[in-house]
JSON list of C-alpha atoms in Angstrom, two decimals:
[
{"chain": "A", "resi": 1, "resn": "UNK", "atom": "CA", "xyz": [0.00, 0.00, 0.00]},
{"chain": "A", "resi": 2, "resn": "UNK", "atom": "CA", "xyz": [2.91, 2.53, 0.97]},
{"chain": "A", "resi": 3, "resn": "UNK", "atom": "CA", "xyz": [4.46, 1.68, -2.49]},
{"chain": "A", "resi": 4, "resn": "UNK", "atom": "CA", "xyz": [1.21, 2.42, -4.73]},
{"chain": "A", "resi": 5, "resn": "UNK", "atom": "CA", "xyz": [0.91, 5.68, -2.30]},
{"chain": "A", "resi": 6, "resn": "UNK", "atom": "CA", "xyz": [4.20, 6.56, -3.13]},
{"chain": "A", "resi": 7, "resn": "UNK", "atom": "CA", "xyz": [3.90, 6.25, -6.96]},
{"chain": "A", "resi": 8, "resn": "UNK", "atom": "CA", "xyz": [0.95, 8.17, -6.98]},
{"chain": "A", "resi": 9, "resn": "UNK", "atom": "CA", "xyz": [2.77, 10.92, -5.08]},
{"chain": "A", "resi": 10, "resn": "UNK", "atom": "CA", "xyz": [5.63, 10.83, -7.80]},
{"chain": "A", "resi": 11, "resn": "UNK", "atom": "CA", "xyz": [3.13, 11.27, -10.46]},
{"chain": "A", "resi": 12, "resn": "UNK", "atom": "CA", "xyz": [1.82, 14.18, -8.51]},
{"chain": "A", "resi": 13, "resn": "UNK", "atom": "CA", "xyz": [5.05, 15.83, -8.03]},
{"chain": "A", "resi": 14, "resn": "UNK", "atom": "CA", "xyz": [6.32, 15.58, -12.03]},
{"chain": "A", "resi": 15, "resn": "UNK", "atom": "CA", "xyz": [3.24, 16.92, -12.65]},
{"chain": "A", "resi": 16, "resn": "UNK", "atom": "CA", "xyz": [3.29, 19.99, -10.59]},
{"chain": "A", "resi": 17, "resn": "UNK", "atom": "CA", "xyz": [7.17, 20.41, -11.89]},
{"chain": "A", "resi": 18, "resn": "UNK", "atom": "CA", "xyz": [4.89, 20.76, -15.35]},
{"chain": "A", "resi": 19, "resn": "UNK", "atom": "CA", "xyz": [3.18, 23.68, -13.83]},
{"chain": "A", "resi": 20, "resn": "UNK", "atom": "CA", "xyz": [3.75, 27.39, -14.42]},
{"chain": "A", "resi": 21, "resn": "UNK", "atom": "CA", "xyz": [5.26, 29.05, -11.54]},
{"chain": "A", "resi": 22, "resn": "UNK", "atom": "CA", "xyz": [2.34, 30.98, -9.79]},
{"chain": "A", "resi": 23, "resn": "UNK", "atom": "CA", "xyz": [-0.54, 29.63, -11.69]},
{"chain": "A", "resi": 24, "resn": "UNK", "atom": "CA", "xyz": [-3.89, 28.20, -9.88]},
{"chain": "A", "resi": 25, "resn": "UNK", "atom": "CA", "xyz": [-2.99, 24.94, -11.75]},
{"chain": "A", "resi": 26, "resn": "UNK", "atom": "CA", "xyz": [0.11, 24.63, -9.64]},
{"chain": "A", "resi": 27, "resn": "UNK", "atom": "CA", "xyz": [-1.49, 25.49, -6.48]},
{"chain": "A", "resi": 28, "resn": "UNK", "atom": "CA", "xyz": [-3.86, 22.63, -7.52]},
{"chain": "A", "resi": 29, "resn": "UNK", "atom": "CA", "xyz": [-1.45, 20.22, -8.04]},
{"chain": "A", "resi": 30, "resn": "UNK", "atom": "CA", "xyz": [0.42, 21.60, -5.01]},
{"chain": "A", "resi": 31, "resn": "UNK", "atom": "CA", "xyz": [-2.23, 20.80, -2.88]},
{"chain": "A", "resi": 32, "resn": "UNK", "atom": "CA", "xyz": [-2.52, 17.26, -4.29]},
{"chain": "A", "resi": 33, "resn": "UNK", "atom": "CA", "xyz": [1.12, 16.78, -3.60]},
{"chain": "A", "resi": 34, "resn": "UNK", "atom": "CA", "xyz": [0.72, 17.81, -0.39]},
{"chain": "A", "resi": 35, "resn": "UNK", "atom": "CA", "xyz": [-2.56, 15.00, 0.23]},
{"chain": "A", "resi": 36, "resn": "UNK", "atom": "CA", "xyz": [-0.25, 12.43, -1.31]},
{"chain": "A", "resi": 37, "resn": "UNK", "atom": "CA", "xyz": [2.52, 13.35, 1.39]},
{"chain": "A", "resi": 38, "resn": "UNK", "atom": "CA", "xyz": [0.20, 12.83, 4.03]},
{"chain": "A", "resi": 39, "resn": "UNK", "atom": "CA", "xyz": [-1.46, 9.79, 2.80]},
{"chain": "A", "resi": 40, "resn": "UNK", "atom": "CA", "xyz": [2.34, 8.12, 2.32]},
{"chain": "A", "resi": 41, "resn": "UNK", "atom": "CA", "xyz": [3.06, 8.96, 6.18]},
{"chain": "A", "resi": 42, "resn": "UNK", "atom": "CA", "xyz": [0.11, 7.75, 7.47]},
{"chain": "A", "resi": 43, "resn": "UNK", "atom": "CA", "xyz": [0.67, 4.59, 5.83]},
{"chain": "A", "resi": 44, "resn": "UNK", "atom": "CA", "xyz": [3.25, 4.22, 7.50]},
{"chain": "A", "resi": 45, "resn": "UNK", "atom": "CA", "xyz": [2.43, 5.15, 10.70]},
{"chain": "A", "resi": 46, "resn": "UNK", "atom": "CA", "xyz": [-0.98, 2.71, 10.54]},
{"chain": "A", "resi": 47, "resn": "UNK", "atom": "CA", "xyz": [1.50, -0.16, 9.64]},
{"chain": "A", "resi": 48, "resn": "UNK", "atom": "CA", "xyz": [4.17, 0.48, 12.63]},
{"chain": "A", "resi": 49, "resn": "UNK", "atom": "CA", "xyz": [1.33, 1.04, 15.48]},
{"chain": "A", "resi": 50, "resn": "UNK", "atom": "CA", "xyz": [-0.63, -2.26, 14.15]},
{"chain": "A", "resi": 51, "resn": "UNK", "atom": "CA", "xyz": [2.68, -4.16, 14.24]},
{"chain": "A", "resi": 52, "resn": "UNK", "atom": "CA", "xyz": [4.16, -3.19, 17.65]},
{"chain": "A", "resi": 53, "resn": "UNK", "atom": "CA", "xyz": [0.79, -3.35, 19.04]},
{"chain": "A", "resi": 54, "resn": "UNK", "atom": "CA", "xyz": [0.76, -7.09, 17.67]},
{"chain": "A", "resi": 55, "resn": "UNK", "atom": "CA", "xyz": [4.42, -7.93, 19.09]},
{"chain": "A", "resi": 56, "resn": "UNK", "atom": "CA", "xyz": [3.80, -6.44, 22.45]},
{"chain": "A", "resi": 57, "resn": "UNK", "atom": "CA", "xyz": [0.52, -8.09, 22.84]},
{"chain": "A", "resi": 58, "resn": "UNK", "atom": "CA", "xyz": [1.67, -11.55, 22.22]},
{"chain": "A", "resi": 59, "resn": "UNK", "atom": "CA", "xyz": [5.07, -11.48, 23.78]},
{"chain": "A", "resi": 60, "resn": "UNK", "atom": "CA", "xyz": [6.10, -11.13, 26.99]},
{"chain": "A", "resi": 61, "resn": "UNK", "atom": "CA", "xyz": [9.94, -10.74, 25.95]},
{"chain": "A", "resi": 62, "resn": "UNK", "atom": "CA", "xyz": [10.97, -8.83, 22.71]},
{"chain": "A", "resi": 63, "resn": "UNK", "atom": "CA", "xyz": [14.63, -9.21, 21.79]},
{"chain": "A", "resi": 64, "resn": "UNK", "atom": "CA", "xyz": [15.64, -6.52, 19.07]},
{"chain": "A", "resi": 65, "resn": "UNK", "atom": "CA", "xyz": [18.84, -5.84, 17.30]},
{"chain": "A", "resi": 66, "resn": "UNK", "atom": "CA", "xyz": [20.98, -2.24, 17.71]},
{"chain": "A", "resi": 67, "resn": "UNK", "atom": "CA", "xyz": [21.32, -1.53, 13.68]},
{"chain": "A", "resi": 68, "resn": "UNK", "atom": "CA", "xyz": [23.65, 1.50, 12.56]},
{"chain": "A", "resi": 69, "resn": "UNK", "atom": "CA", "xyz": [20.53, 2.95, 10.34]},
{"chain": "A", "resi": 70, "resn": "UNK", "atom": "CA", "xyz": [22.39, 6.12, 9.64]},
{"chain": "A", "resi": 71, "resn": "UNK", "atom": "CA", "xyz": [25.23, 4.11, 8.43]},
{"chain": "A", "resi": 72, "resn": "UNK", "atom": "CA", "xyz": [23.14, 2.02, 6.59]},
{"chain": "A", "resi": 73, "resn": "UNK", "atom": "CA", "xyz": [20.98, 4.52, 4.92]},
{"chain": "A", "resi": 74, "resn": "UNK", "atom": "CA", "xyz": [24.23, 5.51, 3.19]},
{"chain": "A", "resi": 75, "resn": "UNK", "atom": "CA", "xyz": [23.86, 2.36, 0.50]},
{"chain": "A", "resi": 76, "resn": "UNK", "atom": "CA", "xyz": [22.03, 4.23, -2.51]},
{"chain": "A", "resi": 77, "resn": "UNK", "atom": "CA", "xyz": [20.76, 0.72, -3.17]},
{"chain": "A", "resi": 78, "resn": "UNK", "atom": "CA", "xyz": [19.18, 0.46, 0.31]},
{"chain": "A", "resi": 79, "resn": "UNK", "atom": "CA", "xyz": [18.70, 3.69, 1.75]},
{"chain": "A", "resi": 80, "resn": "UNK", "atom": "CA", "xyz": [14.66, 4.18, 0.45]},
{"chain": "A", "resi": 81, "resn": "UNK", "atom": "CA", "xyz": [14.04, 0.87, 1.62]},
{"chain": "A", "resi": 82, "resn": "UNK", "atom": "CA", "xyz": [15.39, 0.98, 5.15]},
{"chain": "A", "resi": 83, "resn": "UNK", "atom": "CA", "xyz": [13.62, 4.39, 5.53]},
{"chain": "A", "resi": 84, "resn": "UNK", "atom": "CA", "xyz": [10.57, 2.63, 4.03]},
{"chain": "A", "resi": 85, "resn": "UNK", "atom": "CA", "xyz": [10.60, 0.62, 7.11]},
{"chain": "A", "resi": 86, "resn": "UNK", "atom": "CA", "xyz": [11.07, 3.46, 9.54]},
{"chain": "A", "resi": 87, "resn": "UNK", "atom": "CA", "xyz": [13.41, 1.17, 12.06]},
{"chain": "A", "resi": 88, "resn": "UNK", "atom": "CA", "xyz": [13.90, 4.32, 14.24]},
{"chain": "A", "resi": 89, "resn": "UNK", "atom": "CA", "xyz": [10.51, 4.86, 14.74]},
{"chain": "A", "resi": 90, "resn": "UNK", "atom": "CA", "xyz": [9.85, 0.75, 15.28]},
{"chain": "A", "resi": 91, "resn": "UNK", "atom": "CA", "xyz": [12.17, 0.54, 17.75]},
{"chain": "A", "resi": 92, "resn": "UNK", "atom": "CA", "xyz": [10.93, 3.98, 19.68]},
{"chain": "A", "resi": 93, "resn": "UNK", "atom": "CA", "xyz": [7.24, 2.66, 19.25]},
{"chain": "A", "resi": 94, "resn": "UNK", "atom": "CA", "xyz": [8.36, -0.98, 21.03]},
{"chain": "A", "resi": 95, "resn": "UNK", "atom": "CA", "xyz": [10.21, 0.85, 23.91]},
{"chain": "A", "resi": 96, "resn": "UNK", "atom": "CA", "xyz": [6.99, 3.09, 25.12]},
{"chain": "A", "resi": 97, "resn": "UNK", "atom": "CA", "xyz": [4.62, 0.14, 24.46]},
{"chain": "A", "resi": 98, "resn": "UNK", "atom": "CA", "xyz": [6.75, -2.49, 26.52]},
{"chain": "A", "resi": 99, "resn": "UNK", "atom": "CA", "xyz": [7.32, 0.15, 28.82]},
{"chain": "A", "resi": 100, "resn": "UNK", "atom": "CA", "xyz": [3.41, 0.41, 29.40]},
{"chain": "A", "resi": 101, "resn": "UNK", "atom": "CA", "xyz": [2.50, -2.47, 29.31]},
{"chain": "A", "resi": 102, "resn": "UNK", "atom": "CA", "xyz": [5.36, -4.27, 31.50]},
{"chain": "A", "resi": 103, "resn": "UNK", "atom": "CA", "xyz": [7.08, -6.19, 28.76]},
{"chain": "A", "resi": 104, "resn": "UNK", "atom": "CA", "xyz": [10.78, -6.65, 28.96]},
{"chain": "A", "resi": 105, "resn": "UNK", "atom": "CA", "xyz": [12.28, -5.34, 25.75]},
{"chain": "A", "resi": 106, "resn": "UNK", "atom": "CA", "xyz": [16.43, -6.79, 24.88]},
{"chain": "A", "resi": 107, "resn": "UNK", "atom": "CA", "xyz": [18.12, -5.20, 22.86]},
{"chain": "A", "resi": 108, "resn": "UNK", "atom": "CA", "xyz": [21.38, -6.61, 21.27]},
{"chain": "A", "resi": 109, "resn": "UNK", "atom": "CA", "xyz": [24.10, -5.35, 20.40]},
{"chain": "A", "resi": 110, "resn": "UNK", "atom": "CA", "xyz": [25.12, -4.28, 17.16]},
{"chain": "A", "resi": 111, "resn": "UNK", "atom": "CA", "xyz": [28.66, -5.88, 16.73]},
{"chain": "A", "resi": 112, "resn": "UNK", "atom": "CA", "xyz": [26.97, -9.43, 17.70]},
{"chain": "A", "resi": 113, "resn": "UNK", "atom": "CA", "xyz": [27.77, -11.54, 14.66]},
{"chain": "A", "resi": 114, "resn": "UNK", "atom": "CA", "xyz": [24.16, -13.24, 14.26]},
{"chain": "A", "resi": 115, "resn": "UNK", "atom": "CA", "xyz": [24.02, -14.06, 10.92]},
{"chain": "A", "resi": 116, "resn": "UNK", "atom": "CA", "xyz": [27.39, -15.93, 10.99]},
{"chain": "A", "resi": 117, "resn": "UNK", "atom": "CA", "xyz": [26.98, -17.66, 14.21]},
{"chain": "A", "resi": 118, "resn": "UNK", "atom": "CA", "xyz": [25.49, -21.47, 13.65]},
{"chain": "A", "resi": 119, "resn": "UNK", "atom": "CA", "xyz": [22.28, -21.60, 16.19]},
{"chain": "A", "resi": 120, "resn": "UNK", "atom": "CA", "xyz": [22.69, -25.32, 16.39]},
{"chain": "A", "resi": 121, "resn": "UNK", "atom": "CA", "xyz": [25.80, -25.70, 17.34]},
{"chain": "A", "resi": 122, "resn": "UNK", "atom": "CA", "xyz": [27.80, -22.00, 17.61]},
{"chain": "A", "resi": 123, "resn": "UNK", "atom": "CA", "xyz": [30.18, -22.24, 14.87]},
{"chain": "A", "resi": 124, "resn": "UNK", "atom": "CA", "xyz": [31.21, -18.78, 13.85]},
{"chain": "A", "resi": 125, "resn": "UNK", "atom": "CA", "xyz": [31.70, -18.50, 10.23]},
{"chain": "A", "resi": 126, "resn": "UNK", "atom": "CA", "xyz": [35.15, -15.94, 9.84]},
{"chain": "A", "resi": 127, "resn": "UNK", "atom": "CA", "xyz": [33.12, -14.08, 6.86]},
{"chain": "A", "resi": 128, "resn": "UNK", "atom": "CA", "xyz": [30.03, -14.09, 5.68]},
{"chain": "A", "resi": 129, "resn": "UNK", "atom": "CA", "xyz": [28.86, -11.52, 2.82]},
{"chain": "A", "resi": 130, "resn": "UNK", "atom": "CA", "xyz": [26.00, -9.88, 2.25]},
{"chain": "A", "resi": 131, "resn": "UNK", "atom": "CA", "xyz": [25.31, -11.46, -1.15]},
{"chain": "A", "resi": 132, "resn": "UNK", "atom": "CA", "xyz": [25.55, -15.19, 0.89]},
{"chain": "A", "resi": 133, "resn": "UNK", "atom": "CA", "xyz": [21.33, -15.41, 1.90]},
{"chain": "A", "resi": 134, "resn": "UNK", "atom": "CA", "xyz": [21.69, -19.16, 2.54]},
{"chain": "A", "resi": 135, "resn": "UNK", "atom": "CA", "xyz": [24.63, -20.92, 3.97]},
{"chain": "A", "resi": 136, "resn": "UNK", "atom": "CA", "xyz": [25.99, -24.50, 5.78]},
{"chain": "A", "resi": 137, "resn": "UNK", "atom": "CA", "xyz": [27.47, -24.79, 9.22]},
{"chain": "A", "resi": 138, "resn": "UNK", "atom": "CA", "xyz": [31.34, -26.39, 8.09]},
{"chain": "A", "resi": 139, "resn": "UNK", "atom": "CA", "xyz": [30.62, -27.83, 12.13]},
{"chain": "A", "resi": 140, "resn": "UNK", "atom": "CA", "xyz": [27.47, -29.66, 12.39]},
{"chain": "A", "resi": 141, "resn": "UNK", "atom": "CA", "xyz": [26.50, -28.71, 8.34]},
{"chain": "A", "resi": 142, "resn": "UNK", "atom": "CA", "xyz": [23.24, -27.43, 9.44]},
{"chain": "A", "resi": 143, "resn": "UNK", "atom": "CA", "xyz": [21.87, -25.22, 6.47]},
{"chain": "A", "resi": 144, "resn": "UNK", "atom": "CA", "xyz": [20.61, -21.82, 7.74]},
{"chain": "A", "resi": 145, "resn": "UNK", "atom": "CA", "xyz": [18.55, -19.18, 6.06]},
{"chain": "A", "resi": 146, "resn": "UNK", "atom": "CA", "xyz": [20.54, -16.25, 6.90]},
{"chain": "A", "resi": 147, "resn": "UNK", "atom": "CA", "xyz": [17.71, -13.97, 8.51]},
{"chain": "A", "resi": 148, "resn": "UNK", "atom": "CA", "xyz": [16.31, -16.79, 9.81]},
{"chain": "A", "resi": 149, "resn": "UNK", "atom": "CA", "xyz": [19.81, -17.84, 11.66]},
{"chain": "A", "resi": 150, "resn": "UNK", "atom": "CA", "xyz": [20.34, -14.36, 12.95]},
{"chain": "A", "resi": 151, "resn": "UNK", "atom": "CA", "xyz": [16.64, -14.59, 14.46]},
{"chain": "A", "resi": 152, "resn": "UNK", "atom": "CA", "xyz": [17.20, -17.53, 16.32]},
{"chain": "A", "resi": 153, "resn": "UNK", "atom": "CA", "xyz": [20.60, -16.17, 18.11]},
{"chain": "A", "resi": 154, "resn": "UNK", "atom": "CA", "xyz": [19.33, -13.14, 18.37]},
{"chain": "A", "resi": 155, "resn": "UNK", "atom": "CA", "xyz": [16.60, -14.89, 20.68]},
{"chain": "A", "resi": 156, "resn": "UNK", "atom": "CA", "xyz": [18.70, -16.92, 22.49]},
{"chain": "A", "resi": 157, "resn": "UNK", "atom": "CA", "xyz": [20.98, -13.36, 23.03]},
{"chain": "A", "resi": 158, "resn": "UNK", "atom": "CA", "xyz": [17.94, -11.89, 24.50]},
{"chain": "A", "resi": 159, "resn": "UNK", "atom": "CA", "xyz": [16.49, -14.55, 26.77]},
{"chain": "A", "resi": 160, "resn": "UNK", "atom": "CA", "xyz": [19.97, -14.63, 28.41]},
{"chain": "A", "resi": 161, "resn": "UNK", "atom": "CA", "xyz": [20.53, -10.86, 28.85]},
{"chain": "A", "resi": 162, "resn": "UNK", "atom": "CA", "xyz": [16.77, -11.02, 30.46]},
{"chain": "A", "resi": 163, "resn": "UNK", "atom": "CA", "xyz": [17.70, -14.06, 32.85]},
{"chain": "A", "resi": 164, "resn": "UNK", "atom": "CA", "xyz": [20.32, -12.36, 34.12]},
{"chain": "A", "resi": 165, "resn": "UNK", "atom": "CA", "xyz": [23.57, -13.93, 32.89]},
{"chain": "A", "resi": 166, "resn": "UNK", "atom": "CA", "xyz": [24.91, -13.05, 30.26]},
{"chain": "A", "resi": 167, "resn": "UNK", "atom": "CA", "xyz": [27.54, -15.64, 28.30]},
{"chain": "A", "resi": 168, "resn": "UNK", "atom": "CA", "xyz": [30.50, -14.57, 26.45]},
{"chain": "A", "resi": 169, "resn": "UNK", "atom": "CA", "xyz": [28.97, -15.12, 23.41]},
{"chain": "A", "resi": 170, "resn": "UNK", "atom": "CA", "xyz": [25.28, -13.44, 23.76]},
{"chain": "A", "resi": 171, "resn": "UNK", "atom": "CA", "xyz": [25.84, -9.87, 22.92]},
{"chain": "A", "resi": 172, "resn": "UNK", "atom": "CA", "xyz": [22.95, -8.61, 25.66]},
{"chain": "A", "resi": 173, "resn": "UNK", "atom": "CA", "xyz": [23.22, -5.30, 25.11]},
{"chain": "A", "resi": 174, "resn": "UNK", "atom": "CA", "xyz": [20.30, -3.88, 27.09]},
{"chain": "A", "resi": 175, "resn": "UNK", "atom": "CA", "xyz": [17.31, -4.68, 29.02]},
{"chain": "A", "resi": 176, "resn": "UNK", "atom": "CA", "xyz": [14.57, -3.18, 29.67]},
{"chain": "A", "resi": 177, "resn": "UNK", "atom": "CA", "xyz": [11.37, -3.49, 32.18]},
{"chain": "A", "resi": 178, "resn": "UNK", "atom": "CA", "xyz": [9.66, -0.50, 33.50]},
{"chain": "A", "resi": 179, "resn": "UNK", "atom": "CA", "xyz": [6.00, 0.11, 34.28]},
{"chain": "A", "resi": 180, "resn": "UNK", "atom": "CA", "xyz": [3.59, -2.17, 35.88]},
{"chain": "A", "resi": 181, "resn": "UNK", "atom": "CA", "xyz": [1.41, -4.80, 34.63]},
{"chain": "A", "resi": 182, "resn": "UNK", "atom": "CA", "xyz": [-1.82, -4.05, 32.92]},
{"chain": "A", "resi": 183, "resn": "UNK", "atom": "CA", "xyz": [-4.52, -3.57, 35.39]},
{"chain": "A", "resi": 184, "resn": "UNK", "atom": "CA", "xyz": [-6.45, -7.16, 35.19]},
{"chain": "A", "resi": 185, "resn": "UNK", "atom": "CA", "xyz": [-10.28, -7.46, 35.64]},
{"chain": "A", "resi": 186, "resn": "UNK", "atom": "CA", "xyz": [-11.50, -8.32, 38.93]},
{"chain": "A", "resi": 187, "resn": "UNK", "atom": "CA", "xyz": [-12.33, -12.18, 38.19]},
{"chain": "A", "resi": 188, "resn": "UNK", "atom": "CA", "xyz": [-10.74, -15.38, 38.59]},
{"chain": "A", "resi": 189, "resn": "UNK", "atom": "CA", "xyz": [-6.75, -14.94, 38.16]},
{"chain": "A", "resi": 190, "resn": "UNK", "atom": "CA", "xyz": [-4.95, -17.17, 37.09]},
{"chain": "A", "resi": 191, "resn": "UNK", "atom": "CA", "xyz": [-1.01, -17.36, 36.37]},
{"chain": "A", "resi": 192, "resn": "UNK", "atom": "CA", "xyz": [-0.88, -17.08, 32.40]},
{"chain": "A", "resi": 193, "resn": "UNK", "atom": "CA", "xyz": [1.47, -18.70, 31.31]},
{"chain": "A", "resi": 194, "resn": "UNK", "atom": "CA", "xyz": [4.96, -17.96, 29.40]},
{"chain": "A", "resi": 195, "resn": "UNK", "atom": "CA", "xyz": [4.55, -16.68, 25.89]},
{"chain": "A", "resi": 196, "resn": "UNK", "atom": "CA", "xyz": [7.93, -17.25, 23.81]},
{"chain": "A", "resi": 197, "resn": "UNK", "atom": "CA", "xyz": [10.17, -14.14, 22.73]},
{"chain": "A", "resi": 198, "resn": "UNK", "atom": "CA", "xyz": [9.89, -12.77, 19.53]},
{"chain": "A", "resi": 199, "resn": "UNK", "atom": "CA", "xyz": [12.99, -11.89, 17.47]},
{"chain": "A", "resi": 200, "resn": "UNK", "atom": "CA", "xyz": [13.24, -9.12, 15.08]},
{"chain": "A", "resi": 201, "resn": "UNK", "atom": "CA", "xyz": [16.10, -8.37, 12.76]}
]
């Protein structure tokens, strides 16, 4: 939906470009450039507040990963993509909402090599490029998806950084639980139990 938003908001902008400066056609198309903008951010917004809302909802641990997005926004390649996504404003979004409603949010490190650590059996590959999507562990020759990989240890990074002890090898950054619990209803309570962690790239 952002993407078809976005078109139409590059149609509207090479047209006004067609427009004579101070003519009421421009201020037309202006305006309509100005709708599009709007329409293209709150996109975006509507899909970041339904998806946080989702993760903290179902999750009573989230376990996140510190990205460089300024460095990475440098890739010409990559850059409309990534700010596409809005990580920034993910990651602000998922601190607030686990902060109200008593989540524990991890976040790990940046330098934590997940994609070229083996979640089986902890092999860490010496390289691993960016072009490599699918790989096999040389040590137990498990074959990993490579987002999939870095999901799994980045899980396993943030469900020992929220136990407590962290290992050598978990890269537990940061935890976080603030706030209280979400006021219950006054009927039968009972413990609910564990929901597992889910890991985002």
């Amino acid at each position: 939906m952002v993407d078809r938003k976005a078109a139409n908001l590059a149609r509207y902008q090479r047209r006004m470009a067609r427009c004579q400066r101070g003519s009421a056609n421009r201020r037309k198309a202006k305006n309509k450039v100005a709708r599009a903008h709007r329409k293209v951010r709150n996109a975006r917004q509507d899909f970041l507040h339904k998806t946080t809302t989702s993760l903290v909802a179902s999750a009573d641990l989230i376990a996140i990963e510190d990205l460089n997005v300024k460095g990475m926004v440098r890739n010409r390649r990559l850059a409309r993509s990534i700010s596409d996504c809005g990580w920034g404003e993910f990651r602000r979004q998922l601190e607030y909402k686990c902060e109200r409603a008593g989540r524990t949010l991890v976040v790990i490190d940046r330098w934590c090599p997940s994609s070229k650590t083996c979640s089986a059996c902890g092999h860490l590959l010496e390289q691993l490029s960016l072009n490599i999507r699918v790989w096999t562990c040389p040590g137990c020759r498990t074959r990993h998806d490579r987002d999939h990989n870095a999901a799994k240890n980045i899980l396993a990074a943030g469900r020992a950084a929220a136990r407590g002890h962290i290992p050598g090898d978990a890269c537990g950054a940061g935890v976080r639980r603030q706030g209280t619990l979400l006021p219950q209803l006054a009927v039968k309570q009972e413990t609910p139990p564990a929901r597992a962690g889910l890991p985002l790239l």
